[in-house]
N, CA, C and O atoms as a DFTB+ gen file, in Angstrom:
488 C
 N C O
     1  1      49.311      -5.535      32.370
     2  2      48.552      -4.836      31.341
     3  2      48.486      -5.720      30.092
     4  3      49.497      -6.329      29.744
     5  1      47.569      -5.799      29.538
     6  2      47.219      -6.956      28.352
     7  2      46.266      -5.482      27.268
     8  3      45.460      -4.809      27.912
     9  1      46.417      -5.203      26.045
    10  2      45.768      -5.062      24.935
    11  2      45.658      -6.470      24.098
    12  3      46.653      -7.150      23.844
    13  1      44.424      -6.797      23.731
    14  2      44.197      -7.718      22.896
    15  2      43.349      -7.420      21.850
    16  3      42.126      -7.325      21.743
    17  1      44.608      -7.250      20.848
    18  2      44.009      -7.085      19.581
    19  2      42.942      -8.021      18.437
    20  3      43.211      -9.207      18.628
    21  1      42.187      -7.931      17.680
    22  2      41.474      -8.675      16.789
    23  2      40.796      -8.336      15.908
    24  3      40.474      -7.149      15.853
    25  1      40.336      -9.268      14.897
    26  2      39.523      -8.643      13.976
    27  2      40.090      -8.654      12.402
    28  3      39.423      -8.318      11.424
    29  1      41.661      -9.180      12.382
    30  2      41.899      -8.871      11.630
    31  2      41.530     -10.419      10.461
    32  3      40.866     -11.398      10.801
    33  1      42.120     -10.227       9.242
    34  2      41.605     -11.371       8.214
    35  2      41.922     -10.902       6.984
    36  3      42.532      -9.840       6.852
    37  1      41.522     -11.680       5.917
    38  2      41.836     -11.944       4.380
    39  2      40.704     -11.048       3.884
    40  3      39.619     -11.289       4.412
    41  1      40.725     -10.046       2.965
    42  2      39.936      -9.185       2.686
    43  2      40.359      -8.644       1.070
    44  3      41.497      -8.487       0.627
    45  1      38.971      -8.407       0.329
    46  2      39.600      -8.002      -1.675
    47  2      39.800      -6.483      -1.034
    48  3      39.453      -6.013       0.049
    49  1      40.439      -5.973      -2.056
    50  2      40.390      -4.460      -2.312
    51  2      38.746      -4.053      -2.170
    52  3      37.911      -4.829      -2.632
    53  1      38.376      -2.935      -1.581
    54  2      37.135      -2.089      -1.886
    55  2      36.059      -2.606      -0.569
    56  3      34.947      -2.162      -0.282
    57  1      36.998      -3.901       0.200
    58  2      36.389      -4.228       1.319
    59  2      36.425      -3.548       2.674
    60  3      36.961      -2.451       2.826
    61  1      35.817      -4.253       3.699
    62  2      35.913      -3.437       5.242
    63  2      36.367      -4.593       6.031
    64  3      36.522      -5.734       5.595
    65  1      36.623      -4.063       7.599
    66  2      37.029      -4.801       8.438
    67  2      37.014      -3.985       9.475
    68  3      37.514      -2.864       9.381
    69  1      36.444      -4.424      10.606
    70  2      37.094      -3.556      11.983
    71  2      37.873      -4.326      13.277
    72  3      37.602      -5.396      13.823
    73  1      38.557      -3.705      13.446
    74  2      39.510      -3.849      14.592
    75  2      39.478      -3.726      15.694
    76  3      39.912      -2.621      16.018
    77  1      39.149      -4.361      16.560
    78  2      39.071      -4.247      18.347
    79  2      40.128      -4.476      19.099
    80  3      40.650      -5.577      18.920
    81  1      40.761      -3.561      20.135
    82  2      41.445      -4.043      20.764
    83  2      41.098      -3.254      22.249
    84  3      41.034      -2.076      22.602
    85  1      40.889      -4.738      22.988
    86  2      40.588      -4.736      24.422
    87  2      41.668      -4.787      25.350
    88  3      42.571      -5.603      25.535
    89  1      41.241      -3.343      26.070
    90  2      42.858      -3.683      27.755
    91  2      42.152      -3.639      28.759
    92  3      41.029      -3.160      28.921
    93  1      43.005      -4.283      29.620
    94  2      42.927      -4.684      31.011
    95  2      44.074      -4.230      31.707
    96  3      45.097      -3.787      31.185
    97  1      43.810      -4.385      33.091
    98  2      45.181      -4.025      33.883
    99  2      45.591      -2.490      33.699
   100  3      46.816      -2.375      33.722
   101  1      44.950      -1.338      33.531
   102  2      45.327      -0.132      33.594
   103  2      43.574       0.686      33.368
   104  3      42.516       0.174      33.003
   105  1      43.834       1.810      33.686
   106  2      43.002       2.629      33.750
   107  2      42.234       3.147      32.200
   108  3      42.257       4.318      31.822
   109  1      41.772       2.356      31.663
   110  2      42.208       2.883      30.349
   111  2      41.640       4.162      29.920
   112  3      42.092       4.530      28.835
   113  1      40.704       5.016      30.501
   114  2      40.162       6.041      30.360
   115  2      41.515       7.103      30.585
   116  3      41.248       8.208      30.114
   117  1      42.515       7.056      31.022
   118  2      43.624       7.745      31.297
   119  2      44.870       7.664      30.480
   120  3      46.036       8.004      30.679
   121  1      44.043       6.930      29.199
   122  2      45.327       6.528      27.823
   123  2      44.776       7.412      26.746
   124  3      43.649       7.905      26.805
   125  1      45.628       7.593      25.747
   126  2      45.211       8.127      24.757
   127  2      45.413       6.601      24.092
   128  3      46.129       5.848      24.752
   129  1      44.772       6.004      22.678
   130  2      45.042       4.957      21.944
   131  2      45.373       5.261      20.484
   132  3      45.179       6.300      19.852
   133  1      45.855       4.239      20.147
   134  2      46.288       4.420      18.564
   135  2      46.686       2.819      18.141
   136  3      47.162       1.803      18.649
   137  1      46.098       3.372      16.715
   138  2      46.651       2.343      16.300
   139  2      47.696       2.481      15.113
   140  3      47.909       3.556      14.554
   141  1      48.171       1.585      14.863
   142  2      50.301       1.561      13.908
   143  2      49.876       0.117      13.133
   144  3      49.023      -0.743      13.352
   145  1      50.616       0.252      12.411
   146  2      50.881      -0.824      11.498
   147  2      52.040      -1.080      10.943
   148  3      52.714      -0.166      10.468
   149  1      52.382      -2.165      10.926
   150  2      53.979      -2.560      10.228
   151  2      53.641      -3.715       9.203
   152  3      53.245      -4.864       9.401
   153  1      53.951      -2.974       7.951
   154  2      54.208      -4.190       6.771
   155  2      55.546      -4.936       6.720
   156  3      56.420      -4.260       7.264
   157  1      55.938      -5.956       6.308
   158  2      56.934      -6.725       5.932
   159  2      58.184      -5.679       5.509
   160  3      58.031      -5.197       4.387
   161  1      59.572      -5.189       6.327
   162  2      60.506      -4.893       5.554
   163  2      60.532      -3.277       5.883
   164  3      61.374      -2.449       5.534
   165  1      59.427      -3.111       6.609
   166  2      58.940      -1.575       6.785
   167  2      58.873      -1.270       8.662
   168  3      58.604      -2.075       9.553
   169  1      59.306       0.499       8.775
   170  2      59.086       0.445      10.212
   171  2      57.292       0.481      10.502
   172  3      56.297       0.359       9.787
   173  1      57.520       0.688      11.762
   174  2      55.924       0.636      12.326
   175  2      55.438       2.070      11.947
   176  3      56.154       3.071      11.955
   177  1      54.059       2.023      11.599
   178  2      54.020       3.251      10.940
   179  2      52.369       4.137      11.627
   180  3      51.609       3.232      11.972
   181  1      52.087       4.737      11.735
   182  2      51.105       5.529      12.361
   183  2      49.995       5.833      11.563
   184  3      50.029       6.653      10.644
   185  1      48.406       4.788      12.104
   186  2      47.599       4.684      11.357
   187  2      46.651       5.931      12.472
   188  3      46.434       7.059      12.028
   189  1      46.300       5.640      13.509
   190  2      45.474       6.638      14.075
   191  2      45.273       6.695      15.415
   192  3      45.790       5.755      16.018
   193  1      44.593       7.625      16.199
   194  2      45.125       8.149      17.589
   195  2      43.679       8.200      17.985
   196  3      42.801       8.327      17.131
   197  1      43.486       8.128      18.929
   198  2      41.814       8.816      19.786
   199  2      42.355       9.481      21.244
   200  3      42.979       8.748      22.012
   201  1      42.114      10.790      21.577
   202  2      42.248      10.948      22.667
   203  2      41.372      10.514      24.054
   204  3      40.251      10.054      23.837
   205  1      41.748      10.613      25.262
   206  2      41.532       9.737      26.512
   207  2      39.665       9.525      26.339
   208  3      39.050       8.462      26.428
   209  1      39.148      10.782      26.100
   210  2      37.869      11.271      26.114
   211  2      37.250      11.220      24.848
   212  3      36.180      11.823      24.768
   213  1      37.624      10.703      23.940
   214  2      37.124      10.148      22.922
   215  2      37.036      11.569      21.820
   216  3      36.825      11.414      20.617
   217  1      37.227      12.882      22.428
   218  2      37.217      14.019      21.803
   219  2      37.468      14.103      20.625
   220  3      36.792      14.305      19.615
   221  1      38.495      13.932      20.829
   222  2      39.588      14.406      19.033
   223  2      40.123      12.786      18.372
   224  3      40.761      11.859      18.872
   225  1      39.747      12.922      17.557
   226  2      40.883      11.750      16.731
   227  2      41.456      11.937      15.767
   228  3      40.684      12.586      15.062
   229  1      42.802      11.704      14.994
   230  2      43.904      12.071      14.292
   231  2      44.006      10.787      13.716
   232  3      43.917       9.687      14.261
   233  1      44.261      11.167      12.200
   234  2      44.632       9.749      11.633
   235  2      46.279      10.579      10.344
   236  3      46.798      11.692      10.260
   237  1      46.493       9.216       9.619
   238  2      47.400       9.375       8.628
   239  2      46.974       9.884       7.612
   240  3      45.764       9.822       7.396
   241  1      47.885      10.565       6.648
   242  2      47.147      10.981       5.167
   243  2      46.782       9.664       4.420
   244  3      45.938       9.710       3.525
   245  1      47.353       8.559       4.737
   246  2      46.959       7.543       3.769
   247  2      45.664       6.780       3.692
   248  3      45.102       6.157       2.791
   249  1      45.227       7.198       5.663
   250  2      43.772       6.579       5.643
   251  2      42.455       7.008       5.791
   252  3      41.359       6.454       5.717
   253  1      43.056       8.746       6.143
   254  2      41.950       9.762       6.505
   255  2      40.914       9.632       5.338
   256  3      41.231       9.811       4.162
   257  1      39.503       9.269       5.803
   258  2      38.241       9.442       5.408
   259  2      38.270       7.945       4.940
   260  3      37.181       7.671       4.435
   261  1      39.089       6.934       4.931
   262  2      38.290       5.517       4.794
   263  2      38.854       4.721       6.450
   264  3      38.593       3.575       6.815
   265  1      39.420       5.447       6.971
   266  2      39.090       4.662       8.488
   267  2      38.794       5.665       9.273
   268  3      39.073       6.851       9.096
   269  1      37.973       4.969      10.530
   270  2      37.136       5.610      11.381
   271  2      37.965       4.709      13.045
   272  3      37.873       3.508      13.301
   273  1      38.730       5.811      13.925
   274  2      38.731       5.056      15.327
   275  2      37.505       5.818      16.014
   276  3      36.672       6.689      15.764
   277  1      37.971       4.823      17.189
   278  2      36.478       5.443      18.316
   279  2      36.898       4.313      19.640
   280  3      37.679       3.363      19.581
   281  1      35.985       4.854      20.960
   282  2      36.482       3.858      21.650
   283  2      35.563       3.910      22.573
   284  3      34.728       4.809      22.665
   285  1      35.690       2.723      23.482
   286  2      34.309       2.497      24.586
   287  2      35.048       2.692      25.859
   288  3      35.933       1.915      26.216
   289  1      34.722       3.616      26.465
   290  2      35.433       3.877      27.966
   291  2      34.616       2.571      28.789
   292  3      35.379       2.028      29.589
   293  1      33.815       2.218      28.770
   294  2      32.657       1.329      29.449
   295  2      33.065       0.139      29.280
   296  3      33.019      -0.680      30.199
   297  1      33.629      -0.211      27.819
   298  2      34.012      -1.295      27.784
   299  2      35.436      -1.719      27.434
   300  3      35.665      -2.812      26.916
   301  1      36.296      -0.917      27.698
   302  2      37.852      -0.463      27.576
   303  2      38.568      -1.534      26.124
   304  3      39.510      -2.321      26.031
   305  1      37.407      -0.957      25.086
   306  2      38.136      -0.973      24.172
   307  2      38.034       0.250      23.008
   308  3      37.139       1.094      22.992
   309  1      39.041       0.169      22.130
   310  2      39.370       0.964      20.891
   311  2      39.207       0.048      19.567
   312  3      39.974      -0.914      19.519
   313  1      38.433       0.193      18.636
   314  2      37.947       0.392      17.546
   315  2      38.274       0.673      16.184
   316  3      37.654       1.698      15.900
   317  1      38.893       0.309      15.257
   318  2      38.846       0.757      14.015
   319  2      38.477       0.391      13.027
   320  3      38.923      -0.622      12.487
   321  1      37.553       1.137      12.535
   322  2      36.607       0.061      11.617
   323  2      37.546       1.304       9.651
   324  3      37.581       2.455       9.217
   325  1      38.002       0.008       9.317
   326  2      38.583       0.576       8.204
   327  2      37.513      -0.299       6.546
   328  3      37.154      -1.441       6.260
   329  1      37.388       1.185       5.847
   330  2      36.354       0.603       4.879
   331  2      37.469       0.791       3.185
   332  3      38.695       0.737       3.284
   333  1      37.034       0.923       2.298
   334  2      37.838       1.021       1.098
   335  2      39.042       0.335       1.086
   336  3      40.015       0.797       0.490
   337  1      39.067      -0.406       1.505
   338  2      40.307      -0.848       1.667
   339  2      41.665      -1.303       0.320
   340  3      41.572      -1.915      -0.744
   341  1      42.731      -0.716       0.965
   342  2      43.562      -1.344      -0.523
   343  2      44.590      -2.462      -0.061
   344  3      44.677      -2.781       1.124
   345  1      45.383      -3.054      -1.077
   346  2      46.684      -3.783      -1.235
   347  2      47.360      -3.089      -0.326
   348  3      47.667      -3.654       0.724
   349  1      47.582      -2.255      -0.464
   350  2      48.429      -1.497       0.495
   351  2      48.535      -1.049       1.763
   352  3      49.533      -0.504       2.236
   353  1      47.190      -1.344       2.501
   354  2      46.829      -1.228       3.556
   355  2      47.177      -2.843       4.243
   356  3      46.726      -3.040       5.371
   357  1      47.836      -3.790       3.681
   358  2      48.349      -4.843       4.127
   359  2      49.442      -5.223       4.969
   360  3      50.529      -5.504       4.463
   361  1      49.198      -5.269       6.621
   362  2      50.312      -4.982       7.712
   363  2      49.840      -5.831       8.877
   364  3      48.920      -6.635       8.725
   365  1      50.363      -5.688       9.859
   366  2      50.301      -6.311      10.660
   367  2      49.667      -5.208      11.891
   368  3      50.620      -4.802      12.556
   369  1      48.631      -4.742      12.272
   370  2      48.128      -4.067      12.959
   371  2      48.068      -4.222      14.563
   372  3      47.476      -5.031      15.278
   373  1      48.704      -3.400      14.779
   374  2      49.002      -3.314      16.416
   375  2      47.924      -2.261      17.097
   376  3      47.570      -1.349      16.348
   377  1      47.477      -2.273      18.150
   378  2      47.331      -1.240      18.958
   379  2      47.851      -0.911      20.177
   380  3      48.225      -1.850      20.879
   381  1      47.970       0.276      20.622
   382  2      49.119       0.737      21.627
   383  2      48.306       1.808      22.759
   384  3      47.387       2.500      22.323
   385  1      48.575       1.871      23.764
   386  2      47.944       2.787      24.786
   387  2      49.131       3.510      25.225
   388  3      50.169       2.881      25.433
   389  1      49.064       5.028      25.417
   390  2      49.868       6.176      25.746
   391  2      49.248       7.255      26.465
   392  3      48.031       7.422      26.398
   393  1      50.232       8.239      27.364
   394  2      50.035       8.174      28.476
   395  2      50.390       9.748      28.441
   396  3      50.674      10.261      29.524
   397  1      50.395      10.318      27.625
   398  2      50.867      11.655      27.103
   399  2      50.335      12.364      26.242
   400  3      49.150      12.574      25.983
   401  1      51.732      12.911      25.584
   402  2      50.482      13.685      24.262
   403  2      51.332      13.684      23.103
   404  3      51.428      14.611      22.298
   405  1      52.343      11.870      23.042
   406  2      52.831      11.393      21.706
   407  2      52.055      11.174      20.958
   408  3      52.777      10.425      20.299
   409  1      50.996      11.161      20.343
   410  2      50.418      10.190      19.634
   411  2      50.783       9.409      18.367
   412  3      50.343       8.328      17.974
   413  1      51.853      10.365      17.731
   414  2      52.197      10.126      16.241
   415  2      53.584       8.997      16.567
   416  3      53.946       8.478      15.511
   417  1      54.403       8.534      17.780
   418  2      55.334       8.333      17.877
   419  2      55.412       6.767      18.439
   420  3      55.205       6.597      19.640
   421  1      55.647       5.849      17.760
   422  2      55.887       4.651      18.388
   423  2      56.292       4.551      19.380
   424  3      55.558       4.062      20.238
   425  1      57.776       5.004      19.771
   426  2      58.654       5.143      20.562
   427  2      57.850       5.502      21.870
   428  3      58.140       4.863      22.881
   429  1      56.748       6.580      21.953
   430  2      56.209       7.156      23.523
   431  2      55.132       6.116      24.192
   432  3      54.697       6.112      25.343
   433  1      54.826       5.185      23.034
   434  2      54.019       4.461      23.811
   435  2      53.922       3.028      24.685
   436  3      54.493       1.995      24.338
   437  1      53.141       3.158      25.808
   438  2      53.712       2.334      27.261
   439  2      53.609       1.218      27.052
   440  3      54.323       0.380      27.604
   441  1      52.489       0.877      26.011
   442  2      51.933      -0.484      26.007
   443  2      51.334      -1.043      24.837
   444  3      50.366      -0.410      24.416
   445  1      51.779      -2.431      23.982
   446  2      51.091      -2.488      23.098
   447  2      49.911      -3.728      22.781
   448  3      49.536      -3.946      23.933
   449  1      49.323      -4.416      22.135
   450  2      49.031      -5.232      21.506
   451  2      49.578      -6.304      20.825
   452  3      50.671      -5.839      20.499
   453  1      49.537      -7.501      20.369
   454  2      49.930      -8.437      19.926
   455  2      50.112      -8.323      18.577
   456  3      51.107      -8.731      17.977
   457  1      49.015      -7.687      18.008
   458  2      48.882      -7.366      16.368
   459  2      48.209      -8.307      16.092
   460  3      48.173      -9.379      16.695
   461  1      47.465      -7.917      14.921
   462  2      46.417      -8.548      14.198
   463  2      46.524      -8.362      12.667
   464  3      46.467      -7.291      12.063
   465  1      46.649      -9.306      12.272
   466  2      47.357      -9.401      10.579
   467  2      46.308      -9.056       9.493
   468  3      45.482      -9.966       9.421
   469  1      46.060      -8.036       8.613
   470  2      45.292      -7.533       7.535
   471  2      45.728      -7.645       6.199
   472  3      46.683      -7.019       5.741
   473  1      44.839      -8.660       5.405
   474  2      45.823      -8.831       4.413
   475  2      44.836      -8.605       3.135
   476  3      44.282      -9.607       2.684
   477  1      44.591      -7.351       2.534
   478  2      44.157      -6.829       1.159
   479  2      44.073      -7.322      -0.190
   480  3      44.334      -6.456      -1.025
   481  1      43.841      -8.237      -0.561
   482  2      44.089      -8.921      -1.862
   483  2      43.252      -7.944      -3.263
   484  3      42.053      -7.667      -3.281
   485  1      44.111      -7.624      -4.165
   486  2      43.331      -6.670      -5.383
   487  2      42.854      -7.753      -6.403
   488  3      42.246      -7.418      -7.420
């Protein structure tokens, strides 16, 4: 199983960026996805979820209404296109595929990504 994350880069405050991360080697229509982020010094922390069917998606209070996930069953990837961006949104962005109905929990999920580094300059 491979997620391969990307997309990420050097970006001012008030900018955008989106995030792709492509898997292979599993079914991926049978994952729920999310994506986490870990800054320097900090645990991994829970940016946003899409369920298997693209139905429902769940994000954090910190990013709800300036990021958007979504995902391509067709083309087995997940998506996050994050806009407004701040300083603080500066981490190392992972994405993860899960197999349940953790979504909020690092710990439940089977499989991750490499991470892709986002770095916010104000």
């Amino acid at each position: 199983v491979q997620l391969q994350a990307s997309g990420g880069g050097l970006v001012r405050a008030g900018g955008s960026l989106r995030l792709s991360c492509a898997a292979s080697g599993l079914t991926f229509s049978m994952y729920n996805m999310g994506w986490f982020r870990q800054a320097p010094g900090k645990e991994r922390e829970f940016v946003a979820a899409i369920v298997r069917s693209g139905g429902s998606t769940y994000y954090s209070d910190s990013v709800k209404g300036r990021f958007t996930i979504s995902r391509d069953n067709a083309k087995n990837t997940v998506y996050l296109q994050m806009n407004s961006l701040k300083p603080e949104d500066t981490a190392v962005y992972y994405c993860g595929a899960e197999n349940g109905r953790y979504l909020y929990s690092p710990s439940r999920y089977d499989y991750w990504g490499q991470g892709t580094l986002v770095t916010v300059s104000s």
